[in-house]
């Protein structure tokens, strides 16, 4: 699964090993257990930032993982994609649908459909933002793909990142900001990334994915998710040369991955950093240097493109 050299294993007694396994499971309570075995989780915890993962394709296309992927889609319901198929319609023939999907993936005949583009109101403004709604079958594949990739990248994400992460969210971010205020960091720089999801450069994003994933089939599937295009009423099919559509299951993970280097840099510089990957982030700067904090934010963003 990983490319690191094998090291001699330390002898561990039965009860100790069981306790360690339980502690690891507790830390990774949210993972898909049919994918992440005890052995894989142990390797994950021992991995370094330079560790690369291969041999993941069988995990992605396993029957149980695809079932788990559809269950996640079923829980969220959602609107139909470009093919018009609803979650309920897919569910009525789930066994046959999942079997066909698995066979297409295993034989490399799977082709992701374009997402159905709709425009929804942007909170707090009169503007609208695009939402790309993949077909139910494609959301199922993306959920199965996320089950495999998310723990690998989650291991690398900065502690100051709170958006779209397991066990983290707005409440935890607000609590962190309150801690920073109590430390005397009373200047806040609030930065909004305009159209962030829609402007992520594919090549730079894929370069970050390849730093950890070297399974060619998995990489090809990620690229399919990015480049399938969108279908919009009155406009027809349009290519997606940049960005990862809001509405796609895998998009939040990829959005976090792309700005993770900036999160890490801001943590190293100190001063306090609290990132939400919805549409903006908030940086709490040190006492009397809010302009410097803003300059660091801007420079870090320009490096990412």
Short mmCIF file of C-alpha atoms in Angstrom, two decimals:
data_model
loop_
_atom_site.label_atom_id
_atom_site.label_comp_id
_atom_site.label_asym_id
_atom_site.label_seq_id
_atom_site.Cartn_x
_atom_site.Cartn_y
_atom_site.Cartn_z
CA UNK A 1 0.00 0.00 0.00
CA UNK A 2 2.89 2.40 0.66
CA UNK A 3 6.37 2.78 -0.78
CA UNK A 4 8.32 3.19 2.43
CA UNK A 5 10.98 0.64 3.24
CA UNK A 6 9.82 -2.06 5.60
CA UNK A 7 11.17 -1.70 9.12
CA UNK A 8 11.54 -4.53 11.66
CA UNK A 9 8.35 -4.81 13.68
CA UNK A 10 8.51 -4.28 17.42
CA UNK A 11 7.18 -7.17 19.45
CA UNK A 12 3.83 -6.28 21.01
CA UNK A 13 1.84 -8.41 23.42
CA UNK A 14 -1.74 -9.37 22.58
CA UNK A 15 -3.56 -7.06 25.06
CA UNK A 16 -1.26 -4.13 24.25
CA UNK A 17 -1.80 -4.56 20.54
CA UNK A 18 -5.56 -4.74 21.04
CA UNK A 19 -5.48 -1.55 23.09
CA UNK A 20 -3.40 0.24 20.47
CA UNK A 21 -5.77 -0.91 17.73
CA UNK A 22 -8.76 0.35 19.71
CA UNK A 23 -7.09 3.73 20.26
CA UNK A 24 -6.36 4.05 16.55
CA UNK A 25 -9.95 3.15 15.69
CA UNK A 26 -11.19 5.78 18.13
CA UNK A 27 -9.07 8.44 16.46
CA UNK A 28 -10.39 7.43 13.04
CA UNK A 29 -13.99 6.85 14.04
CA UNK A 30 -15.35 8.35 10.82
CA UNK A 31 -13.52 6.20 8.24
CA UNK A 32 -15.18 3.54 6.08
CA UNK A 33 -14.22 0.32 7.87
CA UNK A 34 -14.66 -1.90 4.82
CA UNK A 35 -11.80 0.05 3.22
CA UNK A 36 -9.52 0.94 6.11
CA UNK A 37 -8.45 -2.22 7.87
CA UNK A 38 -6.49 -2.24 11.14
CA UNK A 39 -3.28 -2.85 9.20
CA UNK A 40 -3.91 0.06 6.82
CA UNK A 41 -4.74 2.43 9.67
CA UNK A 42 -1.54 1.46 11.46
CA UNK A 43 0.44 2.20 8.30
CA UNK A 44 -1.40 5.49 7.94
CA UNK A 45 -0.47 6.56 11.45
CA UNK A 46 3.16 5.64 10.82
CA UNK A 47 3.32 7.39 7.44
CA UNK A 48 5.44 10.44 6.69
CA UNK A 49 4.56 13.41 4.45
CA UNK A 50 6.66 11.77 1.72
CA UNK A 51 4.88 8.42 1.91
CA UNK A 52 3.06 7.51 -1.31
CA UNK A 53 0.15 5.10 -1.60
CA UNK A 54 -0.42 2.57 -4.37
CA UNK A 55 -2.62 -0.48 -4.91
CA UNK A 56 -5.76 1.43 -3.91
CA UNK A 57 -7.93 0.67 -6.94
CA UNK A 58 -9.31 -2.59 -5.55
CA UNK A 59 -10.39 -0.66 -2.46
CA UNK A 60 -12.22 1.93 -4.54
CA UNK A 61 -14.16 -0.62 -6.60
CA UNK A 62 -14.90 -3.14 -3.85
CA UNK A 63 -18.55 -4.13 -3.56
CA UNK A 64 -18.83 -3.04 0.07
CA UNK A 65 -17.23 0.33 -0.60
CA UNK A 66 -19.59 1.09 -3.47
CA UNK A 67 -22.50 0.09 -1.25
CA UNK A 68 -21.21 2.45 1.43
CA UNK A 69 -20.80 5.16 -1.20
CA UNK A 70 -24.40 4.86 -2.31
CA UNK A 71 -25.59 4.79 1.30
CA UNK A 72 -23.89 8.17 1.83
CA UNK A 73 -25.62 9.50 -1.30
CA UNK A 74 -28.96 8.05 -0.16
CA UNK A 75 -28.62 9.75 3.26
CA UNK A 76 -28.04 13.13 1.64
CA UNK A 77 -30.74 12.62 -1.00
CA UNK A 78 -30.22 15.57 -3.35
CA UNK A 79 -31.49 16.39 -6.81
CA UNK A 80 -30.97 14.28 -9.94
CA UNK A 81 -28.07 14.94 -12.27
CA UNK A 82 -28.03 15.41 -16.04
CA UNK A 83 -29.54 11.95 -16.66
CA UNK A 84 -32.64 12.78 -14.60
CA UNK A 85 -32.35 9.69 -12.38
CA UNK A 86 -33.41 10.32 -8.77
CA UNK A 87 -31.90 8.72 -5.68
CA UNK A 88 -35.16 6.82 -5.17
CA UNK A 89 -35.08 5.42 -8.70
CA UNK A 90 -31.48 4.28 -8.27
CA UNK A 91 -32.37 2.75 -4.90
CA UNK A 92 -35.22 0.71 -6.38
CA UNK A 93 -32.67 -1.25 -8.42
CA UNK A 94 -29.61 -0.60 -6.26
CA UNK A 95 -28.25 -4.14 -6.52
CA UNK A 96 -28.22 -4.15 -10.32
CA UNK A 97 -27.11 -0.51 -10.55
CA UNK A 98 -24.14 -1.02 -8.23
CA UNK A 99 -23.14 -4.27 -9.96
CA UNK A 100 -23.14 -2.52 -13.34
CA UNK A 101 -21.20 0.42 -11.93
CA UNK A 102 -18.60 -1.89 -10.39
CA UNK A 103 -18.15 -3.80 -13.63
CA UNK A 104 -17.68 -0.55 -15.58
CA UNK A 105 -15.05 0.61 -13.11
CA UNK A 106 -13.17 -2.70 -13.06
CA UNK A 107 -13.14 -2.95 -16.87
CA UNK A 108 -12.19 0.75 -17.20
CA UNK A 109 -15.35 1.45 -19.19
CA UNK A 110 -16.75 3.88 -16.64
CA UNK A 111 -17.26 7.41 -17.97
CA UNK A 112 -18.43 10.14 -15.66
CA UNK A 113 -21.36 12.17 -16.97
CA UNK A 114 -21.28 15.97 -17.04
CA UNK A 115 -22.74 17.60 -13.93
CA UNK A 116 -26.05 19.43 -14.23
CA UNK A 117 -25.38 23.12 -13.60
CA UNK A 118 -27.89 25.22 -11.73
CA UNK A 119 -27.54 28.67 -10.20
CA UNK A 120 -28.48 29.27 -6.58
CA UNK A 121 -28.58 32.47 -4.47
CA UNK A 122 -25.36 33.43 -2.71
CA UNK A 123 -26.17 34.20 0.96
CA UNK A 124 -25.79 37.84 1.92
CA UNK A 125 -25.63 39.13 -1.65
CA UNK A 126 -27.79 39.55 -4.73
CA UNK A 127 -25.39 37.35 -6.70
CA UNK A 128 -25.83 33.72 -7.64
CA UNK A 129 -23.25 30.95 -7.62
CA UNK A 130 -23.05 27.85 -9.82
CA UNK A 131 -23.79 24.42 -8.44
CA UNK A 132 -22.75 21.30 -10.34
CA UNK A 133 -24.99 18.31 -9.58
CA UNK A 134 -23.48 14.97 -10.67
CA UNK A 135 -25.69 12.00 -11.53
CA UNK A 136 -26.55 9.66 -8.64
CA UNK A 137 -24.26 6.95 -10.03
CA UNK A 138 -21.39 9.43 -10.29
CA UNK A 139 -21.99 10.71 -6.76
CA UNK A 140 -21.80 7.09 -5.63
CA UNK A 141 -18.41 6.64 -7.31
CA UNK A 142 -17.12 9.90 -5.86
CA UNK A 143 -18.25 8.87 -2.37
CA UNK A 144 -16.43 5.54 -2.75
CA UNK A 145 -13.33 7.40 -3.97
CA UNK A 146 -13.52 9.79 -1.02
CA UNK A 147 -13.72 6.85 1.39
CA UNK A 148 -10.28 5.77 0.17
CA UNK A 149 -8.54 9.14 -0.24
CA UNK A 150 -9.84 11.25 2.62
CA UNK A 151 -7.93 9.57 5.49
CA UNK A 152 -4.66 9.86 3.54
CA UNK A 153 -5.00 13.60 3.02
CA UNK A 154 -6.68 14.23 6.35
CA UNK A 155 -3.46 13.01 7.96
CA UNK A 156 -1.64 15.95 6.34
CA UNK A 157 -4.12 18.77 6.86
CA UNK A 158 -3.28 21.65 9.18
CA UNK A 159 -4.84 21.80 12.64
CA UNK A 160 -6.08 25.31 11.82
CA UNK A 161 -8.29 24.09 8.95
CA UNK A 162 -11.93 23.54 9.92
CA UNK A 163 -14.03 23.46 6.75
CA UNK A 164 -15.46 20.20 5.39
CA UNK A 165 -13.47 17.99 7.75
CA UNK A 166 -14.68 15.10 9.93
CA UNK A 167 -15.53 16.26 13.45
CA UNK A 168 -14.79 19.89 12.58
CA UNK A 169 -16.89 22.84 11.52
CA UNK A 170 -18.01 26.36 12.32
CA UNK A 171 -18.37 25.76 16.06
CA UNK A 172 -14.82 24.51 16.41
CA UNK A 173 -13.54 27.39 14.26
CA UNK A 174 -15.35 29.97 16.41
CA UNK A 175 -13.94 28.35 19.55
CA UNK A 176 -10.43 28.65 18.07
CA UNK A 177 -10.97 32.34 17.24
CA UNK A 178 -12.11 32.93 20.82
CA UNK A 179 -8.89 31.31 22.07
CA UNK A 180 -6.83 33.60 19.84
CA UNK A 181 -8.69 36.67 21.11
CA UNK A 182 -7.97 35.65 24.70
CA UNK A 183 -4.29 35.42 23.76
CA UNK A 184 -4.40 39.09 22.80
CA UNK A 185 -4.58 38.60 19.04
CA UNK A 186 -7.38 41.10 18.61
CA UNK A 187 -6.79 42.08 14.98
CA UNK A 188 -8.64 39.91 12.47
CA UNK A 189 -8.05 39.75 8.74
CA UNK A 190 -11.10 38.25 7.03
CA UNK A 191 -10.36 37.16 3.45
CA UNK A 192 -12.91 35.92 0.94
CA UNK A 193 -11.86 33.85 -2.06
CA UNK A 194 -14.10 34.79 -4.95
CA UNK A 195 -15.25 31.76 -6.96
CA UNK A 196 -12.64 29.61 -5.23
CA UNK A 197 -14.09 26.20 -6.15
CA UNK A 198 -14.51 27.23 -9.78
CA UNK A 199 -10.98 28.55 -10.31
CA UNK A 200 -8.67 25.87 -8.87
CA UNK A 201 -6.04 25.02 -11.54
CA UNK A 202 -6.30 21.32 -12.39
CA UNK A 203 -2.61 20.74 -13.00
CA UNK A 204 -1.51 22.21 -9.69
CA UNK A 205 -4.25 20.34 -7.87
CA UNK A 206 -3.32 17.02 -9.49
CA UNK A 207 0.33 17.64 -8.62
CA UNK A 208 -0.69 17.76 -4.95
CA UNK A 209 -2.72 14.57 -5.33
CA UNK A 210 0.27 12.81 -6.93
CA UNK A 211 2.47 13.68 -3.97
CA UNK A 212 0.55 11.02 -2.01
CA UNK A 213 -1.20 8.84 -4.60
CA UNK A 214 0.65 6.93 -7.33
CA UNK A 215 -2.09 4.48 -8.31
CA UNK A 216 -2.71 5.34 -11.96
CA UNK A 217 -6.32 4.12 -12.00
CA UNK A 218 -7.20 6.24 -8.98
CA UNK A 219 -5.51 9.30 -10.47
CA UNK A 220 -7.39 8.81 -13.74
CA UNK A 221 -10.69 8.66 -11.84
CA UNK A 222 -9.91 11.89 -9.99
CA UNK A 223 -9.20 13.56 -13.34
CA UNK A 224 -12.51 12.28 -14.71
CA UNK A 225 -14.28 13.95 -11.81
CA UNK A 226 -12.54 17.24 -12.61
CA UNK A 227 -12.86 17.24 -16.40
CA UNK A 228 -16.31 15.78 -17.09
CA UNK A 229 -17.78 19.20 -17.86
CA UNK A 230 -21.22 20.58 -17.06
CA UNK A 231 -24.60 20.64 -18.79
CA UNK A 232 -26.57 23.85 -18.44
CA UNK A 233 -30.02 24.57 -19.78
CA UNK A 234 -29.91 26.70 -22.94
CA UNK A 235 -26.11 26.44 -23.04
CA UNK A 236 -25.54 22.71 -23.49
CA UNK A 237 -22.28 20.98 -22.57
CA UNK A 238 -19.41 23.16 -21.38
CA UNK A 239 -15.89 21.95 -20.53
CA UNK A 240 -14.46 22.34 -17.03
CA UNK A 241 -10.89 23.46 -17.64
CA UNK A 242 -10.49 24.80 -14.10
CA UNK A 243 -12.13 24.23 -10.76
CA UNK A 244 -13.91 21.44 -8.95
CA UNK A 245 -17.69 21.98 -9.05
CA UNK A 246 -19.55 22.82 -5.86
CA UNK A 247 -22.06 20.02 -5.48
CA UNK A 248 -19.64 17.21 -6.31
CA UNK A 249 -18.94 14.80 -3.44
CA UNK A 250 -15.17 14.90 -3.85
CA UNK A 251 -14.91 18.71 -4.23
CA UNK A 252 -14.61 19.72 -0.55
CA UNK A 253 -11.70 17.32 -0.04
CA UNK A 254 -9.89 18.60 -3.14
CA UNK A 255 -10.54 22.22 -2.16
CA UNK A 256 -8.97 21.61 1.25
CA UNK A 257 -6.02 19.85 -0.35
CA UNK A 258 -5.27 22.72 -2.72
CA UNK A 259 -4.94 25.34 0.02
CA UNK A 260 -3.32 23.06 2.57
CA UNK A 261 0.20 24.42 1.75
CA UNK A 262 -1.04 27.92 2.62
CA UNK A 263 -2.61 26.68 5.86
CA UNK A 264 0.67 25.00 6.80
CA UNK A 265 2.70 28.12 5.99
CA UNK A 266 0.45 30.36 8.06
CA UNK A 267 0.69 27.98 11.03
CA UNK A 268 4.49 28.01 10.80
CA UNK A 269 4.54 31.81 10.77
CA UNK A 270 2.41 31.95 13.93
CA UNK A 271 0.05 34.79 14.70
CA UNK A 272 -3.03 32.60 14.61
CA UNK A 273 -4.83 31.12 11.62
CA UNK A 274 -8.34 29.78 11.27
CA UNK A 275 -9.38 28.49 7.86
CA UNK A 276 -12.90 27.69 6.67
CA UNK A 277 -13.08 26.29 3.16
CA UNK A 278 -16.66 27.36 2.41
CA UNK A 279 -16.04 30.67 0.68
CA UNK A 280 -13.61 32.38 3.01
CA UNK A 281 -11.04 32.06 5.73
CA UNK A 282 -10.31 34.19 8.77
CA UNK A 283 -6.81 35.00 9.95
CA UNK A 284 -6.40 36.43 13.46
CA UNK A 285 -3.24 38.53 13.38
CA UNK A 286 -0.84 39.48 16.14
CA UNK A 287 -1.55 42.62 18.15
CA UNK A 288 -0.27 45.60 16.16
CA UNK A 289 0.51 44.11 12.75
CA UNK A 290 -2.74 43.47 10.87
CA UNK A 291 -1.26 44.83 7.61
CA UNK A 292 1.62 42.38 7.78
CA UNK A 293 -0.83 39.56 8.42
CA UNK A 294 -2.87 40.59 5.38
CA UNK A 295 0.27 40.76 3.22
CA UNK A 296 1.23 37.22 4.23
CA UNK A 297 -2.28 36.00 3.38
CA UNK A 298 -2.21 37.68 -0.03
CA UNK A 299 1.27 36.44 -0.89
CA UNK A 300 0.38 32.88 0.13
CA UNK A 301 -2.73 32.94 -2.04
CA UNK A 302 -0.83 34.30 -5.08
CA UNK A 303 1.66 31.42 -4.79
CA UNK A 304 -1.21 28.95 -5.06
CA UNK A 305 -2.61 30.65 -8.16
#
